[in-house]
């Protein structure tokens, strides 16, 4: 402990102050940069907030005495990691944010007594829109969503009723495919009782994903995606076949597909005159009898007396019979009714272009020579491509296979140099942190560690280790050291040895590798007489060395 205290006294107050100040500064820098590298103790509370939402959230956090930081242009709020749960509970207890969707909880905090039907209908519409928006936001590929419903009021004694419609706006970091678009439209249609064709869908970048009054299967997004899928799949199939013949990288394929974008429904009914079937048969007969005679004659003489006797003497009468028959037969011809629905998305026409590279021969000097492939091989490639693409002349398909020399880099020129690299803001900050840490380490080594090591090497030696009893290892050091000069006699000032006579000095000119015993004895006597002054001189020599 005394040695350490002596070492600190040897440094002096100024040097100790500089060392400890530098150590404190280095420790603070290490703590700061280690916190910056590890991300600090702040955790994300909410992100993607509107300015109004951020303002309301900050007010609640201020009332709860929770420290926070607003980052990312005012759209994200960070709090201490240990207070994230508490902050979320506080915000949840204060109700939804200003910009957040309102669900059916709107009816929990309002007194429905005294409200008009108009206000209740508006609240019901808001609640339905909020619940639909929350359901859409629960999807992994949707960041935020807003739903607007148009629910027309049904009026009595009205013949034409307007259909309800909806408009949905979503925010997503990716382009939605047709399946994801159908999922969102079906959620709104099922939740609000709408037809999927009455729902329009768009994103935050102003792109229409599905138009209203447009079938989901025939939408623009679906058609573009289906066309890209058909072209990509067919291009890959053709490229695999061609490269299997000419080699990898020796073929280029381009496919263009024209799709039918209209849905058509056709109905037809065909009658077969040869396929008649008896449906019904009806027969009717009519028989009538007519009799003609004197009894049928009426005259004035019949009403006279004695007319009865005369009437009995009349002649015979004539009778006629009439018979009529008819038959009705009904036949039904066989008919065929056919309804054909042609959905959109069918391939109407294909155009395929194939470019084939020739044969490249490498010469002895390293140069290349290009030559054409045989025409028979090109014809075989064309036949393979026709089969792979499903070539149909009836729909106007076109196929072009050409042999052409591809542009390639000269192998003698080597590979092109890279265009360099660029640093982002995070990369620059990381490099700056590494440089600061490196400089700090150098300062610690040269300004803290090195003085401590040098000070430890100059600690006072015990008096028992006298120079007179030093071994052969100490003799060269004593011999090489310069003779003490200006040593006062008796009790001179500290740090100086008493002066000696010229005859008592060590004659180093006649030393042949060893110190004379008499001279060494004199030096040992002087050191034993003045140990503290000798140690001070040796320490100063070590520091100078």
PDB file of C-alpha atoms in Angstrom, residues 230-513:
ATOM      1  CA  UNK A 230     -49.152 -17.200 -67.632  1.00  0.00           C
ATOM      2  CA  UNK A 231     -46.291 -15.383 -69.354  1.00  0.00           C
ATOM      3  CA  UNK A 232     -43.784 -16.234 -66.614  1.00  0.00           C
ATOM      4  CA  UNK A 233     -44.715 -19.912 -66.439  1.00  0.00           C
ATOM      5  CA  UNK A 234     -44.705 -20.366 -70.215  1.00  0.00           C
ATOM      6  CA  UNK A 235     -41.454 -18.469 -70.619  1.00  0.00           C
ATOM      7  CA  UNK A 236     -39.745 -20.656 -68.020  1.00  0.00           C
ATOM      8  CA  UNK A 237     -41.032 -23.866 -69.608  1.00  0.00           C
ATOM      9  CA  UNK A 238     -39.836 -22.865 -73.071  1.00  0.00           C
ATOM     10  CA  UNK A 239     -36.482 -21.640 -71.717  1.00  0.00           C
ATOM     11  CA  UNK A 240     -35.872 -24.957 -69.940  1.00  0.00           C
ATOM     12  CA  UNK A 241     -36.447 -26.877 -73.157  1.00  0.00           C
ATOM     13  CA  UNK A 242     -34.329 -24.610 -75.368  1.00  0.00           C
ATOM     14  CA  UNK A 243     -31.430 -24.327 -72.922  1.00  0.00           C
ATOM     15  CA  UNK A 244     -31.410 -28.090 -72.631  1.00  0.00           C
ATOM     16  CA  UNK A 245     -30.522 -28.171 -76.340  1.00  0.00           C
ATOM     17  CA  UNK A 246     -28.249 -25.136 -76.828  1.00  0.00           C
ATOM     18  CA  UNK A 247     -26.816 -24.872 -73.312  1.00  0.00           C
ATOM     19  CA  UNK A 248     -27.366 -22.510 -70.360  1.00  0.00           C
ATOM     20  CA  UNK A 249     -27.333 -18.822 -71.252  1.00  0.00           C
ATOM     21  CA  UNK A 250     -27.523 -19.443 -74.996  1.00  0.00           C
ATOM     22  CA  UNK A 251     -31.243 -18.666 -75.387  1.00  0.00           C
ATOM     23  CA  UNK A 252     -33.615 -15.803 -74.707  1.00  0.00           C
ATOM     24  CA  UNK A 253     -37.412 -16.236 -74.618  1.00  0.00           C
ATOM     25  CA  UNK A 254     -40.136 -13.602 -74.575  1.00  0.00           C
ATOM     26  CA  UNK A 255     -43.845 -14.474 -74.251  1.00  0.00           C
ATOM     27  CA  UNK A 256     -46.817 -12.138 -74.730  1.00  0.00           C
ATOM     28  CA  UNK A 257     -50.314 -13.382 -73.863  1.00  0.00           C
ATOM     29  CA  UNK A 258     -53.580 -11.677 -74.777  1.00  0.00           C
ATOM     30  CA  UNK A 259     -56.406 -12.590 -72.407  1.00  0.00           C
ATOM     31  CA  UNK A 260     -60.143 -12.296 -72.752  1.00  0.00           C
ATOM     32  CA  UNK A 261     -61.317  -9.599 -70.346  1.00  0.00           C
ATOM     33  CA  UNK A 262     -65.078 -10.025 -70.891  1.00  0.00           C
ATOM     34  CA  UNK A 263     -67.430 -12.578 -69.369  1.00  0.00           C
ATOM     35  CA  UNK A 264     -70.064 -13.846 -71.831  1.00  0.00           C
ATOM     36  CA  UNK A 265     -73.159 -15.974 -71.191  1.00  0.00           C
ATOM     37  CA  UNK A 266     -74.717 -17.677 -74.242  1.00  0.00           C
ATOM     38  CA  UNK A 267     -78.031 -19.590 -74.344  1.00  0.00           C
ATOM     39  CA  UNK A 268     -79.274 -21.648 -77.323  1.00  0.00           C
ATOM     40  CA  UNK A 269     -82.223 -24.034 -77.992  1.00  0.00           C
ATOM     41  CA  UNK A 270     -82.123 -26.622 -80.804  1.00  0.00           C
ATOM     42  CA  UNK A 271     -85.158 -28.568 -82.197  1.00  0.00           C
ATOM     43  CA  UNK A 272     -84.836 -31.954 -83.906  1.00  0.00           C
ATOM     44  CA  UNK A 273     -87.611 -32.507 -86.490  1.00  0.00           C
ATOM     45  CA  UNK A 274     -86.760 -36.178 -86.764  1.00  0.00           C
ATOM     46  CA  UNK A 275     -87.202 -36.760 -83.094  1.00  0.00           C
ATOM     47  CA  UNK A 276     -90.981 -36.166 -82.826  1.00  0.00           C
ATOM     48  CA  UNK A 277     -92.881 -37.693 -79.938  1.00  0.00           C
ATOM     49  CA  UNK A 278     -96.669 -38.280 -79.723  1.00  0.00           C
ATOM     50  CA  UNK A 279     -97.909 -35.993 -77.039  1.00  0.00           C
ATOM     51  CA  UNK A 280    -101.752 -36.464 -77.196  1.00  0.00           C
ATOM     52  CA  UNK A 281    -104.540 -37.767 -79.470  1.00  0.00           C
ATOM     53  CA  UNK A 282    -108.205 -36.621 -79.385  1.00  0.00           C
ATOM     54  CA  UNK A 283    -111.101 -38.204 -81.410  1.00  0.00           C
ATOM     55  CA  UNK A 284    -114.750 -37.026 -81.585  1.00  0.00           C
ATOM     56  CA  UNK A 285    -117.910 -38.426 -83.376  1.00  0.00           C
ATOM     57  CA  UNK A 286    -121.248 -36.663 -84.054  1.00  0.00           C
ATOM     58  CA  UNK A 287    -124.403 -38.632 -85.251  1.00  0.00           C
ATOM     59  CA  UNK A 288    -127.757 -36.869 -86.017  1.00  0.00           C
ATOM     60  CA  UNK A 289    -131.164 -38.287 -87.381  1.00  0.00           C
ATOM     61  CA  UNK A 290    -133.676 -36.125 -89.346  1.00  0.00           C
ATOM     62  CA  UNK A 291    -137.366 -37.323 -90.067  1.00  0.00           C
ATOM     63  CA  UNK A 292    -139.514 -35.588 -92.709  1.00  0.00           C
ATOM     64  CA  UNK A 293    -143.441 -36.459 -93.077  1.00  0.00           C
ATOM     65  CA  UNK A 294    -147.073 -35.145 -92.977  1.00  0.00           C
ATOM     66  CA  UNK A 295    -147.009 -34.917 -89.239  1.00  0.00           C
ATOM     67  CA  UNK A 296    -144.744 -32.173 -89.562  1.00  0.00           C
ATOM     68  CA  UNK A 297    -147.216 -30.102 -91.590  1.00  0.00           C
ATOM     69  CA  UNK A 298    -149.541 -27.729 -89.754  1.00  0.00           C
ATOM     70  CA  UNK A 299    -152.594 -26.180 -91.459  1.00  0.00           C
ATOM     71  CA  UNK A 300    -155.939 -24.557 -90.581  1.00  0.00           C
ATOM     72  CA  UNK A 301    -157.913 -27.667 -91.482  1.00  0.00           C
ATOM     73  CA  UNK A 302    -156.393 -29.541 -88.589  1.00  0.00           C
ATOM     74  CA  UNK A 303    -158.110 -27.228 -86.144  1.00  0.00           C
ATOM     75  CA  UNK A 304    -161.610 -27.854 -87.535  1.00  0.00           C
ATOM     76  CA  UNK A 305    -164.098 -30.356 -86.040  1.00  0.00           C
ATOM     77  CA  UNK A 306    -163.676 -33.807 -87.441  1.00  0.00           C
ATOM     78  CA  UNK A 307    -160.032 -32.907 -88.199  1.00  0.00           C
ATOM     79  CA  UNK A 308    -158.723 -35.814 -86.146  1.00  0.00           C
ATOM     80  CA  UNK A 309    -160.275 -38.409 -88.384  1.00  0.00           C
ATOM     81  CA  UNK A 310    -158.829 -36.868 -91.405  1.00  0.00           C
ATOM     82  CA  UNK A 311    -155.436 -36.625 -89.880  1.00  0.00           C
ATOM     83  CA  UNK A 312    -155.195 -40.349 -89.345  1.00  0.00           C
ATOM     84  CA  UNK A 313    -155.503 -40.896 -93.064  1.00  0.00           C
ATOM     85  CA  UNK A 314    -152.204 -39.092 -93.892  1.00  0.00           C
ATOM     86  CA  UNK A 315    -149.340 -40.849 -95.820  1.00  0.00           C
ATOM     87  CA  UNK A 316    -145.946 -42.081 -94.575  1.00  0.00           C
ATOM     88  CA  UNK A 317    -143.057 -39.690 -93.513  1.00  0.00           C
ATOM     89  CA  UNK A 318    -139.196 -39.685 -94.527  1.00  0.00           C
ATOM     90  CA  UNK A 319    -136.198 -40.076 -92.047  1.00  0.00           C
ATOM     91  CA  UNK A 320    -132.466 -38.923 -92.709  1.00  0.00           C
ATOM     92  CA  UNK A 321    -129.360 -39.826 -90.633  1.00  0.00           C
ATOM     93  CA  UNK A 322    -126.096 -37.689 -90.518  1.00  0.00           C
ATOM     94  CA  UNK A 323    -122.786 -38.878 -88.881  1.00  0.00           C
ATOM     95  CA  UNK A 324    -119.593 -36.667 -88.334  1.00  0.00           C
ATOM     96  CA  UNK A 325    -116.225 -37.791 -86.832  1.00  0.00           C
ATOM     97  CA  UNK A 326    -112.930 -35.820 -86.121  1.00  0.00           C
ATOM     98  CA  UNK A 327    -109.473 -36.714 -84.648  1.00  0.00           C
ATOM     99  CA  UNK A 328    -106.743 -34.356 -83.281  1.00  0.00           C
ATOM    100  CA  UNK A 329    -103.162 -35.632 -82.785  1.00  0.00           C
ATOM    101  CA  UNK A 330    -100.475 -33.494 -80.986  1.00  0.00           C
ATOM    102  CA  UNK A 331     -96.763 -34.179 -81.482  1.00  0.00           C
ATOM    103  CA  UNK A 332     -93.759 -32.567 -79.652  1.00  0.00           C
ATOM    104  CA  UNK A 333     -90.391 -32.160 -81.263  1.00  0.00           C
ATOM    105  CA  UNK A 334     -87.290 -32.948 -79.168  1.00  0.00           C
ATOM    106  CA  UNK A 335     -85.262 -29.801 -78.229  1.00  0.00           C
ATOM    107  CA  UNK A 336     -81.908 -29.137 -76.588  1.00  0.00           C
ATOM    108  CA  UNK A 337     -81.326 -26.016 -74.448  1.00  0.00           C
ATOM    109  CA  UNK A 338     -77.675 -25.068 -73.904  1.00  0.00           C
ATOM    110  CA  UNK A 339     -76.332 -22.293 -71.664  1.00  0.00           C
ATOM    111  CA  UNK A 340     -72.621 -21.517 -72.008  1.00  0.00           C
ATOM    112  CA  UNK A 341     -70.759 -19.172 -69.667  1.00  0.00           C
ATOM    113  CA  UNK A 342     -67.366 -17.928 -70.916  1.00  0.00           C
ATOM    114  CA  UNK A 343     -65.404 -16.508 -67.995  1.00  0.00           C
ATOM    115  CA  UNK A 344     -62.818 -13.780 -68.415  1.00  0.00           C
ATOM    116  CA  UNK A 345     -59.164 -14.746 -68.316  1.00  0.00           C
ATOM    117  CA  UNK A 346     -59.036 -17.220 -71.181  1.00  0.00           C
ATOM    118  CA  UNK A 347     -56.034 -17.019 -73.508  1.00  0.00           C
ATOM    119  CA  UNK A 348     -57.016 -15.444 -76.821  1.00  0.00           C
ATOM    120  CA  UNK A 349     -53.628 -15.236 -78.494  1.00  0.00           C
ATOM    121  CA  UNK A 350     -49.997 -16.111 -77.789  1.00  0.00           C
ATOM    122  CA  UNK A 351     -46.889 -14.523 -79.244  1.00  0.00           C
ATOM    123  CA  UNK A 352     -43.542 -16.197 -78.547  1.00  0.00           C
ATOM    124  CA  UNK A 353     -40.104 -14.981 -79.659  1.00  0.00           C
ATOM    125  CA  UNK A 354     -37.021 -17.173 -79.168  1.00  0.00           C
ATOM    126  CA  UNK A 355     -33.473 -15.963 -79.801  1.00  0.00           C
ATOM    127  CA  UNK A 356     -30.823 -18.677 -79.991  1.00  0.00           C
ATOM    128  CA  UNK A 357     -27.106 -18.027 -79.809  1.00  0.00           C
ATOM    129  CA  UNK A 358     -24.726 -19.742 -82.199  1.00  0.00           C
ATOM    130  CA  UNK A 359     -21.781 -21.969 -81.403  1.00  0.00           C
ATOM    131  CA  UNK A 360     -18.787 -20.200 -79.827  1.00  0.00           C
ATOM    132  CA  UNK A 361     -15.388 -21.804 -80.367  1.00  0.00           C
ATOM    133  CA  UNK A 362     -12.430 -20.809 -78.198  1.00  0.00           C
ATOM    134  CA  UNK A 363      -9.164 -20.496 -80.094  1.00  0.00           C
ATOM    135  CA  UNK A 364      -5.686 -21.256 -78.805  1.00  0.00           C
ATOM    136  CA  UNK A 365      -4.826 -17.561 -78.435  1.00  0.00           C
ATOM    137  CA  UNK A 366      -7.861 -16.994 -76.214  1.00  0.00           C
ATOM    138  CA  UNK A 367     -10.068 -15.365 -78.835  1.00  0.00           C
ATOM    139  CA  UNK A 368     -13.552 -16.636 -79.713  1.00  0.00           C
ATOM    140  CA  UNK A 369     -15.094 -17.457 -83.089  1.00  0.00           C
ATOM    141  CA  UNK A 370     -18.868 -17.522 -83.566  1.00  0.00           C
ATOM    142  CA  UNK A 371     -20.526 -19.814 -86.098  1.00  0.00           C
ATOM    143  CA  UNK A 372     -24.133 -20.656 -86.916  1.00  0.00           C
ATOM    144  CA  UNK A 373     -25.953 -23.736 -85.793  1.00  0.00           C
ATOM    145  CA  UNK A 374     -27.311 -26.220 -88.336  1.00  0.00           C
ATOM    146  CA  UNK A 375     -30.747 -25.378 -89.689  1.00  0.00           C
ATOM    147  CA  UNK A 376     -32.006 -28.843 -88.759  1.00  0.00           C
ATOM    148  CA  UNK A 377     -31.327 -28.065 -85.099  1.00  0.00           C
ATOM    149  CA  UNK A 378     -33.202 -24.761 -85.365  1.00  0.00           C
ATOM    150  CA  UNK A 379     -36.201 -26.581 -86.885  1.00  0.00           C
ATOM    151  CA  UNK A 380     -36.164 -29.063 -84.024  1.00  0.00           C
ATOM    152  CA  UNK A 381     -36.102 -26.229 -81.505  1.00  0.00           C
ATOM    153  CA  UNK A 382     -39.051 -24.561 -83.255  1.00  0.00           C
ATOM    154  CA  UNK A 383     -41.046 -27.804 -83.158  1.00  0.00           C
ATOM    155  CA  UNK A 384     -40.346 -28.207 -79.444  1.00  0.00           C
ATOM    156  CA  UNK A 385     -41.416 -24.644 -78.727  1.00  0.00           C
ATOM    157  CA  UNK A 386     -44.673 -25.112 -80.687  1.00  0.00           C
ATOM    158  CA  UNK A 387     -45.540 -28.103 -78.585  1.00  0.00           C
ATOM    159  CA  UNK A 388     -44.591 -26.420 -75.301  1.00  0.00           C
ATOM    160  CA  UNK A 389     -46.657 -23.283 -75.962  1.00  0.00           C
ATOM    161  CA  UNK A 390     -49.702 -25.128 -77.278  1.00  0.00           C
ATOM    162  CA  UNK A 391     -49.559 -23.454 -80.660  1.00  0.00           C
ATOM    163  CA  UNK A 392     -53.008 -22.991 -82.258  1.00  0.00           C
ATOM    164  CA  UNK A 393     -53.258 -21.420 -85.680  1.00  0.00           C
ATOM    165  CA  UNK A 394     -57.021 -20.943 -85.292  1.00  0.00           C
ATOM    166  CA  UNK A 395     -56.596 -18.323 -82.581  1.00  0.00           C
ATOM    167  CA  UNK A 396     -53.780 -16.502 -84.391  1.00  0.00           C
ATOM    168  CA  UNK A 397     -50.733 -17.595 -82.381  1.00  0.00           C
ATOM    169  CA  UNK A 398     -47.334 -16.505 -83.652  1.00  0.00           C
ATOM    170  CA  UNK A 399     -43.915 -18.063 -83.103  1.00  0.00           C
ATOM    171  CA  UNK A 400     -40.536 -16.686 -84.141  1.00  0.00           C
ATOM    172  CA  UNK A 401     -37.267 -18.590 -83.675  1.00  0.00           C
ATOM    173  CA  UNK A 402     -34.124 -16.793 -84.819  1.00  0.00           C
ATOM    174  CA  UNK A 403     -30.435 -17.524 -84.545  1.00  0.00           C
ATOM    175  CA  UNK A 404     -28.358 -14.472 -83.653  1.00  0.00           C
ATOM    176  CA  UNK A 405     -25.027 -13.730 -82.047  1.00  0.00           C
ATOM    177  CA  UNK A 406     -25.311 -12.607 -78.435  1.00  0.00           C
ATOM    178  CA  UNK A 407     -23.267  -9.715 -77.089  1.00  0.00           C
ATOM    179  CA  UNK A 408     -20.710 -10.905 -74.574  1.00  0.00           C
ATOM    180  CA  UNK A 409     -17.687  -9.447 -72.814  1.00  0.00           C
ATOM    181  CA  UNK A 410     -14.236 -10.099 -74.215  1.00  0.00           C
ATOM    182  CA  UNK A 411     -12.560 -12.763 -72.026  1.00  0.00           C
ATOM    183  CA  UNK A 412      -9.181 -11.075 -72.575  1.00  0.00           C
ATOM    184  CA  UNK A 413     -10.361  -7.840 -71.001  1.00  0.00           C
ATOM    185  CA  UNK A 414     -11.182  -9.353 -67.629  1.00  0.00           C
ATOM    186  CA  UNK A 415     -14.156  -8.590 -65.474  1.00  0.00           C
ATOM    187  CA  UNK A 416     -15.506  -5.039 -65.306  1.00  0.00           C
ATOM    188  CA  UNK A 417     -14.714  -3.043 -62.226  1.00  0.00           C
ATOM    189  CA  UNK A 418     -17.375  -2.525 -59.656  1.00  0.00           C
ATOM    190  CA  UNK A 419     -19.128   0.802 -59.497  1.00  0.00           C
ATOM    191  CA  UNK A 420     -18.100   1.301 -55.877  1.00  0.00           C
ATOM    192  CA  UNK A 421     -20.184   1.300 -52.769  1.00  0.00           C
ATOM    193  CA  UNK A 422     -22.241   3.856 -50.932  1.00  0.00           C
ATOM    194  CA  UNK A 423     -22.774   4.430 -47.261  1.00  0.00           C
ATOM    195  CA  UNK A 424     -26.128   5.042 -45.723  1.00  0.00           C
ATOM    196  CA  UNK A 425     -26.695   7.205 -42.693  1.00  0.00           C
ATOM    197  CA  UNK A 426     -26.655   4.208 -40.368  1.00  0.00           C
ATOM    198  CA  UNK A 427     -23.405   2.949 -41.881  1.00  0.00           C
ATOM    199  CA  UNK A 428     -21.727   6.337 -41.368  1.00  0.00           C
ATOM    200  CA  UNK A 429     -22.855   6.449 -37.757  1.00  0.00           C
ATOM    201  CA  UNK A 430     -21.529   2.951 -37.202  1.00  0.00           C
ATOM    202  CA  UNK A 431     -18.135   3.847 -38.721  1.00  0.00           C
ATOM    203  CA  UNK A 432     -17.964   6.975 -36.555  1.00  0.00           C
ATOM    204  CA  UNK A 433     -18.679   4.912 -33.448  1.00  0.00           C
ATOM    205  CA  UNK A 434     -15.935   2.438 -34.328  1.00  0.00           C
ATOM    206  CA  UNK A 435     -13.434   5.257 -34.929  1.00  0.00           C
ATOM    207  CA  UNK A 436     -14.267   6.931 -31.614  1.00  0.00           C
ATOM    208  CA  UNK A 437     -13.938   3.642 -29.758  1.00  0.00           C
ATOM    209  CA  UNK A 438     -10.576   2.999 -31.431  1.00  0.00           C
ATOM    210  CA  UNK A 439      -9.253   6.462 -30.532  1.00  0.00           C
ATOM    211  CA  UNK A 440     -10.536   6.015 -26.986  1.00  0.00           C
ATOM    212  CA  UNK A 441      -8.696   2.720 -26.682  1.00  0.00           C
ATOM    213  CA  UNK A 442      -5.469   4.355 -27.890  1.00  0.00           C
ATOM    214  CA  UNK A 443      -5.861   7.165 -25.359  1.00  0.00           C
ATOM    215  CA  UNK A 444      -6.370   4.641 -22.574  1.00  0.00           C
ATOM    216  CA  UNK A 445      -3.253   2.728 -23.594  1.00  0.00           C
ATOM    217  CA  UNK A 446      -0.886   5.705 -23.993  1.00  0.00           C
ATOM    218  CA  UNK A 447      -2.232   8.101 -21.357  1.00  0.00           C
ATOM    219  CA  UNK A 448      -3.437   5.746 -18.611  1.00  0.00           C
ATOM    220  CA  UNK A 449      -1.974   2.257 -18.933  1.00  0.00           C
ATOM    221  CA  UNK A 450       1.560   3.300 -19.998  1.00  0.00           C
ATOM    222  CA  UNK A 451       2.151   5.801 -17.144  1.00  0.00           C
ATOM    223  CA  UNK A 452       0.845   3.251 -14.640  1.00  0.00           C
ATOM    224  CA  UNK A 453       3.238   0.587 -15.961  1.00  0.00           C
ATOM    225  CA  UNK A 454       6.192   2.993 -15.927  1.00  0.00           C
ATOM    226  CA  UNK A 455       5.311   4.114 -12.437  1.00  0.00           C
ATOM    227  CA  UNK A 456       5.097   0.521 -11.237  1.00  0.00           C
ATOM    228  CA  UNK A 457       8.556  -0.202 -12.642  1.00  0.00           C
ATOM    229  CA  UNK A 458      10.035   2.709 -10.648  1.00  0.00           C
ATOM    230  CA  UNK A 459       8.852   1.570  -7.190  1.00  0.00           C
ATOM    231  CA  UNK A 460      11.345   1.968  -4.321  1.00  0.00           C
ATOM    232  CA  UNK A 461      13.626  -1.027  -3.692  1.00  0.00           C
ATOM    233  CA  UNK A 462      14.255  -2.415  -0.233  1.00  0.00           C
ATOM    234  CA  UNK A 463      17.511  -1.450   1.463  1.00  0.00           C
ATOM    235  CA  UNK A 464      18.582  -5.062   1.841  1.00  0.00           C
ATOM    236  CA  UNK A 465      19.261  -5.157  -1.907  1.00  0.00           C
ATOM    237  CA  UNK A 466      22.559  -3.279  -1.651  1.00  0.00           C
ATOM    238  CA  UNK A 467      24.562  -2.488  -4.701  1.00  0.00           C
ATOM    239  CA  UNK A 468      27.615  -4.027  -3.099  1.00  0.00           C
ATOM    240  CA  UNK A 469      25.902  -7.400  -2.950  1.00  0.00           C
ATOM    241  CA  UNK A 470      24.446  -7.151  -6.499  1.00  0.00           C
ATOM    242  CA  UNK A 471      25.222  -9.992  -8.804  1.00  0.00           C
ATOM    243  CA  UNK A 472      26.779  -9.986 -12.201  1.00  0.00           C
ATOM    244  CA  UNK A 473      23.490  -8.773 -13.735  1.00  0.00           C
ATOM    245  CA  UNK A 474      23.647  -5.540 -11.767  1.00  0.00           C
ATOM    246  CA  UNK A 475      27.289  -4.893 -12.343  1.00  0.00           C
ATOM    247  CA  UNK A 476      27.011  -3.813 -15.977  1.00  0.00           C
ATOM    248  CA  UNK A 477      24.212  -1.379 -15.076  1.00  0.00           C
ATOM    249  CA  UNK A 478      26.293   0.220 -12.356  1.00  0.00           C
ATOM    250  CA  UNK A 479      29.348   0.251 -14.551  1.00  0.00           C
ATOM    251  CA  UNK A 480      27.494   1.780 -17.462  1.00  0.00           C
ATOM    252  CA  UNK A 481      25.814   4.417 -15.315  1.00  0.00           C
ATOM    253  CA  UNK A 482      27.472   7.792 -15.202  1.00  0.00           C
ATOM    254  CA  UNK A 483      29.333   8.628 -11.980  1.00  0.00           C
ATOM    255  CA  UNK A 484      27.428  10.722  -9.464  1.00  0.00           C
ATOM    256  CA  UNK A 485      28.277  14.348  -9.739  1.00  0.00           C
ATOM    257  CA  UNK A 486      27.920  17.307  -7.415  1.00  0.00           C
ATOM    258  CA  UNK A 487      27.236  15.280  -4.339  1.00  0.00           C
ATOM    259  CA  UNK A 488      27.448  17.493  -1.241  1.00  0.00           C
ATOM    260  CA  UNK A 489      29.375  16.360   1.784  1.00  0.00           C
ATOM    261  CA  UNK A 490      27.742  15.512   5.086  1.00  0.00           C
ATOM    262  CA  UNK A 491      24.054  16.331   5.402  1.00  0.00           C
ATOM    263  CA  UNK A 492      23.623  17.994   2.036  1.00  0.00           C
ATOM    264  CA  UNK A 493      20.351  18.543   0.321  1.00  0.00           C
ATOM    265  CA  UNK A 494      18.172  15.554  -0.285  1.00  0.00           C
ATOM    266  CA  UNK A 495      18.651  13.854  -3.566  1.00  0.00           C
ATOM    267  CA  UNK A 496      22.453  14.482  -3.795  1.00  0.00           C
ATOM    268  CA  UNK A 497      25.299  12.327  -2.563  1.00  0.00           C
ATOM    269  CA  UNK A 498      28.323  13.806  -0.716  1.00  0.00           C
ATOM    270  CA  UNK A 499      31.218  14.750  -2.901  1.00  0.00           C
ATOM    271  CA  UNK A 500      34.122  12.349  -3.140  1.00  0.00           C
ATOM    272  CA  UNK A 501      37.775  12.935  -3.819  1.00  0.00           C
ATOM    273  CA  UNK A 502      39.147  12.563  -7.312  1.00  0.00           C
ATOM    274  CA  UNK A 503      41.307   9.666  -6.144  1.00  0.00           C
ATOM    275  CA  UNK A 504      38.197   7.879  -4.776  1.00  0.00           C
ATOM    276  CA  UNK A 505      36.324   8.040  -8.096  1.00  0.00           C
ATOM    277  CA  UNK A 506      35.881   4.954 -10.209  1.00  0.00           C
ATOM    278  CA  UNK A 507      38.355   4.649 -13.049  1.00  0.00           C
ATOM    279  CA  UNK A 508      36.193   3.261 -15.847  1.00  0.00           C
ATOM    280  CA  UNK A 509      38.909   3.560 -18.513  1.00  0.00           C
ATOM    281  CA  UNK A 510      40.786   0.524 -17.137  1.00  0.00           C
ATOM    282  CA  UNK A 511      37.713  -1.699 -16.702  1.00  0.00           C
ATOM    283  CA  UNK A 512      37.987  -4.842 -18.829  1.00  0.00           C
ATOM    284  CA  UNK A 513      34.445  -6.125 -18.152  1.00  0.00           C
TER     285      UNK A 513
END
